[in-house]
XYZ file of C-alpha atoms in Angstrom:
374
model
C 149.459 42.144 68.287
C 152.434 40.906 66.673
C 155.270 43.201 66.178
C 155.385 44.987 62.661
C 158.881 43.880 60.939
C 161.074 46.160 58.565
C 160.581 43.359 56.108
C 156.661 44.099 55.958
C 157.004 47.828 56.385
C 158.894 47.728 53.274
C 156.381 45.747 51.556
C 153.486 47.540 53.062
C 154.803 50.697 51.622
C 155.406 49.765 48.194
C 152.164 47.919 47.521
C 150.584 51.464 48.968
C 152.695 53.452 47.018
C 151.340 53.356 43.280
C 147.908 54.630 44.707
C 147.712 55.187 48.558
C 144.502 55.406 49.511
C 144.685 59.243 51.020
C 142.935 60.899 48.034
C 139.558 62.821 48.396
C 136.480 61.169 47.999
C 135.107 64.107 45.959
C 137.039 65.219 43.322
C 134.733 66.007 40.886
C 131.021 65.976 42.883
C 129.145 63.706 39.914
C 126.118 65.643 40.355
C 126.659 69.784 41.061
C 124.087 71.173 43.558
C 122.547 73.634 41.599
C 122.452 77.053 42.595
C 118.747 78.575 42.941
C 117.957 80.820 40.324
C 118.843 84.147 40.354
C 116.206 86.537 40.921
C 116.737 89.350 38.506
C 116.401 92.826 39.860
C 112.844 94.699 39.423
C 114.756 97.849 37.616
C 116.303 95.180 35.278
C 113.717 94.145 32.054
C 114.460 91.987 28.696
C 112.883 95.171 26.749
C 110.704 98.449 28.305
C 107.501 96.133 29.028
C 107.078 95.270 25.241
C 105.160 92.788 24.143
C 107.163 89.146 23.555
C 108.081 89.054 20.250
C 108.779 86.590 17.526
C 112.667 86.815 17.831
C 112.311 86.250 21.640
C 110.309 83.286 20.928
C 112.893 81.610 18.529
C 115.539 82.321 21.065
C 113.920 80.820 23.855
C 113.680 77.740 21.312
C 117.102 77.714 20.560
C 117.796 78.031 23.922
C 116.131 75.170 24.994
C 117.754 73.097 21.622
C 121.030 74.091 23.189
C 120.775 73.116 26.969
C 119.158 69.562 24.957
C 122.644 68.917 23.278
C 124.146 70.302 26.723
C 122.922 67.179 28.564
C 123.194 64.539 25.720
C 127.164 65.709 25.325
C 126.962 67.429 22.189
C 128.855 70.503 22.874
C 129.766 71.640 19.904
C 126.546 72.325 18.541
C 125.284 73.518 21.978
C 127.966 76.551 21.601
C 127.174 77.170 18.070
C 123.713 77.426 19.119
C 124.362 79.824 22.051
C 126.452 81.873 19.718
C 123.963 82.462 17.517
C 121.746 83.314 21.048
C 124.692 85.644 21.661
C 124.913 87.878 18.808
C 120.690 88.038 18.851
C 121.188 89.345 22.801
C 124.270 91.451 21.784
C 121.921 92.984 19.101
C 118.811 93.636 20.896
C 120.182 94.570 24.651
C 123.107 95.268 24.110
C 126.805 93.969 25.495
C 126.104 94.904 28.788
C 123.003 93.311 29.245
C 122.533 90.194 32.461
C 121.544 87.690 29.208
C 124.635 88.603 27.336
C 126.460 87.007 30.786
C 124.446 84.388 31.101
C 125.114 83.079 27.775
C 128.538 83.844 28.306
C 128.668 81.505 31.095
C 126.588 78.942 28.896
C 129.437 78.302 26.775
C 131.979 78.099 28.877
C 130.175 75.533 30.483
C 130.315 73.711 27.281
C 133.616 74.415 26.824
C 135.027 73.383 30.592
C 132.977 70.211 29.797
C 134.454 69.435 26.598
C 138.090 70.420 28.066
C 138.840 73.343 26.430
C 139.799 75.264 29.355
C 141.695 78.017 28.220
C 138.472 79.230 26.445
C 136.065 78.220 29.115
C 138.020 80.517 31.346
C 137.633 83.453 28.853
C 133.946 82.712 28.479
C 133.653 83.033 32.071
C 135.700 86.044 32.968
C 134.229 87.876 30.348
C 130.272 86.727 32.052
C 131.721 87.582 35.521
C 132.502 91.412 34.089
C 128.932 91.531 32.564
C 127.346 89.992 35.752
C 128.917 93.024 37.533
C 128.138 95.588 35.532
C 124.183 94.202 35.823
C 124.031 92.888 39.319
C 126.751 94.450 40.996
C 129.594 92.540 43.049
C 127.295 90.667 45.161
C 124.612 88.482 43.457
C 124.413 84.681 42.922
C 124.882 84.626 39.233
C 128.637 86.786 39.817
C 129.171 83.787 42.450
C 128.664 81.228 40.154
C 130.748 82.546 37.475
C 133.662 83.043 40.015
C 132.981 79.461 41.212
C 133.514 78.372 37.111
C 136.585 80.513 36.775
C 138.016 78.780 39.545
C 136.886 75.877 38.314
C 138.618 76.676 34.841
C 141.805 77.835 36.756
C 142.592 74.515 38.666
C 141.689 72.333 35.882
C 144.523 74.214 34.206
C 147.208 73.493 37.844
C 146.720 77.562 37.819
C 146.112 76.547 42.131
C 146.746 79.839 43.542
C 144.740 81.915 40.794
C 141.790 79.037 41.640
C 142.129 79.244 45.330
C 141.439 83.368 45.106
C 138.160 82.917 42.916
C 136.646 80.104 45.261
C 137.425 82.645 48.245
C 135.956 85.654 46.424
C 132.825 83.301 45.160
C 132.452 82.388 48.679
C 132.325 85.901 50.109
C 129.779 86.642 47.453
C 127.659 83.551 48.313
C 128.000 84.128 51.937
C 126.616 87.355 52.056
C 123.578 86.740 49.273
C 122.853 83.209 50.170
C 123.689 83.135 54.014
C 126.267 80.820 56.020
C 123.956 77.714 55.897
C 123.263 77.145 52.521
C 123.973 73.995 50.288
C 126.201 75.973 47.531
C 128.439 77.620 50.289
C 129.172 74.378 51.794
C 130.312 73.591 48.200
C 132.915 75.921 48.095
C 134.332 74.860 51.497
C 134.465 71.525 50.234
C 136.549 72.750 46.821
C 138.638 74.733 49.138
C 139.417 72.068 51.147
C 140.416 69.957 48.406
C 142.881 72.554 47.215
C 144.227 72.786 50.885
C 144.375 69.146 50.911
C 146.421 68.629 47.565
C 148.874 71.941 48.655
C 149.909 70.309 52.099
C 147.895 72.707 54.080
C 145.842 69.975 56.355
C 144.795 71.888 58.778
C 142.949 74.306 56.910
C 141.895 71.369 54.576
C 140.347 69.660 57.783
C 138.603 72.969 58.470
C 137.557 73.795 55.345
C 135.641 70.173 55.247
C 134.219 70.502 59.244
C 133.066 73.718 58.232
C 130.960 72.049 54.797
C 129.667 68.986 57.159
C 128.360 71.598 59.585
C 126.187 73.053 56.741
C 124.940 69.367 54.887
C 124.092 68.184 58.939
C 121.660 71.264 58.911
C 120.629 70.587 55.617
C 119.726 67.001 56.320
C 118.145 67.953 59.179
C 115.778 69.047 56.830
C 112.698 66.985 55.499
C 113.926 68.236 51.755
C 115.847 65.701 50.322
C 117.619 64.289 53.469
C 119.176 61.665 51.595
C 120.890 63.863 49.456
C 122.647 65.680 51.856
C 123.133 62.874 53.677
C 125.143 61.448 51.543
C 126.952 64.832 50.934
C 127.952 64.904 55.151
C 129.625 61.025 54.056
C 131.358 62.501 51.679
C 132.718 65.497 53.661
C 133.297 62.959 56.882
C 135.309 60.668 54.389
C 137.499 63.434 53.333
C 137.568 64.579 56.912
C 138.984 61.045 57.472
C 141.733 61.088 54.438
C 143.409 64.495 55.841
C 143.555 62.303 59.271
C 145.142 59.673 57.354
C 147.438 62.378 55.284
C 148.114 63.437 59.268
C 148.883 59.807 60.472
C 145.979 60.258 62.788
C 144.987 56.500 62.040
C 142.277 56.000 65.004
C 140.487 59.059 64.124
C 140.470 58.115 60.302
C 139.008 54.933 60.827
C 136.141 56.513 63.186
C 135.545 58.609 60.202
C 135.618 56.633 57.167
C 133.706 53.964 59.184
C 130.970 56.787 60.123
C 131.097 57.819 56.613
C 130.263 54.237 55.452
C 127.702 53.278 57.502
C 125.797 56.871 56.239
C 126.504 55.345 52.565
C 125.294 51.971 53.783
C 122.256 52.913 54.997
C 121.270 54.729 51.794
C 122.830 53.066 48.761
C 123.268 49.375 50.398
C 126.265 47.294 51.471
C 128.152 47.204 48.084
C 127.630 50.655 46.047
C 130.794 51.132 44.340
C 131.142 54.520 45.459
C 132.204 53.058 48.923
C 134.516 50.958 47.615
C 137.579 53.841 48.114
C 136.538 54.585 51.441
C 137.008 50.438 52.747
C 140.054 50.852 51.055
C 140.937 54.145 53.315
C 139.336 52.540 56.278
C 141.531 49.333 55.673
C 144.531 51.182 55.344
C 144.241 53.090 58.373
C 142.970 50.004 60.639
C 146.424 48.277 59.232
C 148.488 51.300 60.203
C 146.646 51.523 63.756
C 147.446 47.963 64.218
C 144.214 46.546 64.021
C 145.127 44.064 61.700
C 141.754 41.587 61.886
C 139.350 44.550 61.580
C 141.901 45.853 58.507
C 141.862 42.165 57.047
C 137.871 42.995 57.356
C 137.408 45.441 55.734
C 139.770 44.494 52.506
C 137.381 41.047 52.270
C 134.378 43.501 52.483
C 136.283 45.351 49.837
C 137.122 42.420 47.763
C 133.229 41.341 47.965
C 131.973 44.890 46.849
C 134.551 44.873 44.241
C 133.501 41.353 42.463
C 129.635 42.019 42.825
C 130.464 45.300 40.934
C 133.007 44.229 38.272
C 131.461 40.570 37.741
C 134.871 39.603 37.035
C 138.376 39.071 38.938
C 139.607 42.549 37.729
C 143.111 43.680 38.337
C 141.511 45.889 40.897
C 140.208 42.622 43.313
C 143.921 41.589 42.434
C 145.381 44.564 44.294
C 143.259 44.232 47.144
C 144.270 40.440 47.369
C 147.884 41.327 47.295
C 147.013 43.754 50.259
C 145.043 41.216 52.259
C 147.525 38.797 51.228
C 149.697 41.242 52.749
C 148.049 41.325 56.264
C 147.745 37.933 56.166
C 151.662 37.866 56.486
C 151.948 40.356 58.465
C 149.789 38.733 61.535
C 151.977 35.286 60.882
C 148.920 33.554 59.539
C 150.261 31.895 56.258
C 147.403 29.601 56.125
C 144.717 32.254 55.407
C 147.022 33.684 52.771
C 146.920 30.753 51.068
C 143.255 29.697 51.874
C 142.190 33.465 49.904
C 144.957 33.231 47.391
C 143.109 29.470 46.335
C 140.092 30.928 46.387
C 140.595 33.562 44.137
C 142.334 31.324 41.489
C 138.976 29.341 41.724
C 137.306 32.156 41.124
C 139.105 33.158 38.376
C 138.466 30.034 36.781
C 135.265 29.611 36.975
C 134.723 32.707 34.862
C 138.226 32.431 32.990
C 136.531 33.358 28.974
C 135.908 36.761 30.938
C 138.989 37.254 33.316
C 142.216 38.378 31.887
C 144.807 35.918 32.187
C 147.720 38.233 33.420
C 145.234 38.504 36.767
C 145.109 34.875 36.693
C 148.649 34.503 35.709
C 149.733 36.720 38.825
C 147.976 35.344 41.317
C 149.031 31.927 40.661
C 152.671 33.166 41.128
C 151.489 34.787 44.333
C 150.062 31.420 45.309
C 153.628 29.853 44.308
C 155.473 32.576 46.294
C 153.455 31.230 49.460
C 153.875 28.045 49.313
C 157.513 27.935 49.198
C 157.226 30.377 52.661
C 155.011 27.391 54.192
C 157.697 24.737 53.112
């Protein structure tokens, strides 16, 4: 390979720097595992063996109106309507009663959806105390409410505070729930981000070998494999971006590759969700020195990118400047220029739908490499 010089390294690092690709690959998981349902305790009734009665009926209505406008978005009228729920409950069982938490948790859902944190952490604590006084310390539904309050607590950078109620959700879960199941692994995973994004990479790197060990088992499983398949690429991905955080560049490209072939397999060659993880694997290939394969990936980027945008978005821009980049960086002007053409004519072909700046930009690119050639 040809030697890397200052020049580049100082380009490399500021086209990187705006938005390196080290970040997690799950943030914000788009679709929560749910938790089983809690089995409620044989000494524990809605009312001493009495017949159903008409008010139970009307809130099991409402109930069902509210979790409705809970998955169309409307949550507003969802916690009006568990409100009402909660004052019926409050009335008939009394404070202390398990529904009293579970509505309590209800709307704080709602509210931690709708970003009104500060609330969504009251409505949760307050659950959590309920859950205890019904359940006890240890039982699923007290996990999950510590899981939202830490939830609640690192939306609002309270890191520390959020850190403690993942740990004490996970003991909880743990014990009830046992080491391999799906919701534990969940935890590890949130853990790990938080040890990720506080500079602790070693117990980040734990945190998410400790999660993959669990989705492995799961999707060992006949019971929706490809579900937790899926969830072991996303752990090996992050696996591979506290590698990268680490400058461990070979091992980050055997993960993010291993994470992408999973994806592959499952969602086909161009999902978008992959598209951060060619951008990791490029980055660390480029790093390693394995400039082709990087220069691979980016095109495979670039493709995924267009098929999913229909357009020449600002985002197939960036990864043009970076392949662009590469393209320097192995001496090889020609192919800089050969991509750089093609993208204008790409751009025009489609040009009522592009935005011009894009168009505008790469054209100056283009101009910028031709005068090198000269």
């Amino acid at each position: 390979q040809l030697p890397t010089s200052v020049t580049f390294e100082e380009e490399e690092e500021k086209l990187w720097k705006e938005k390196k690709p080290n970040e997690l690959q799950r943030l914000s998981p788009p679709q929560k595992r749910s938790l089983d349902k809690p089995k409620r305790p044989a000494t524990i009734t809605r009312a001493k063996s009495a017949p159903t009665t008409l008010s139970q009926h009307a809130d099991e209505a409402l109930t069902n109106l509210a979790e409705d406008c809970m998955k169309r978005g409307d949550y507003s009228t969802a916690i009006s309507m568990y409100q009402s729920i909660l004052k019926e409950q409050e009335a008939t069982y009394g404070k202390g009663h398990y529904t009293v938490g579970d509505c309590l948790h209800k709307i704080g859902e709602c509210c931690l959806r709708s970003s009104q944190l500060d609330r969504a952490l009251s409505c949760f604590e307050e659950a959590y105390s309920v859950k205890v006084s019904a359940f006890g310390s240890y039982h699923v539904s007290v996990g999950a409410s510590l899981e939202k309050i830490g939830e609640s607590l690192l939306r609002l950078n309270k890191v520390n505070d959020a850190h403690d109620a993942f740990r004490n959700s996970l003991r909880v879960k743990q014990k009830v729930l046992g080491l391999e199941h799906g919701s534990v692994a969940d935890l590890q995973s949130q853990l790990g981000w938080i040890y990720f994004h506080t500079g602790e990479l070693m117990a980040s790197q734990a945190a998410f070998e400790d999660a993959l060990i669990v989705y492995k088992l799961q999707a060992s499983k006949a019971r929706q494999k490809a579900h937790w398949l899926l969830a072991s690429a996303e752990a090996i991905s992050n696996i591979g971006s506290v590698q990268l955080k680490r400058a461990m560049y070979g091992p980050a490209s055997k993960s993010f590759s291993e994470a992408l072939m999973i994806q592959r397999e499952l969602l086909g060659g161009h999902h978008p969700i992959m598209i951060p993880i060619m951008d990791n694997l490029g980055y660390a290939l480029s790093k390693n020195q394995m400039l082709v394969a990087a220069v691979e990936s980016y095109e495979e980027m670039l493709h995924a990118q267009l098929t999913f945008h229909k357009i020449y978005s600002t985002e197939c821009l960036e990864t043009l400047k970076k392949l662009v980049t590469l393209h320097k960086k192995r001496k090889d002007l020609d192919a800089a220029l050969d991509i750089t053409e093609e993208a204008i004519r790409l751009q025009q072909i489609t040009l009522a739908d592009n935005n011009p700046v894009v168009l505008e930009q790469t054209k100056a690119m283009l101009e910028k490499l031709r005068n090198l050639k000269r």
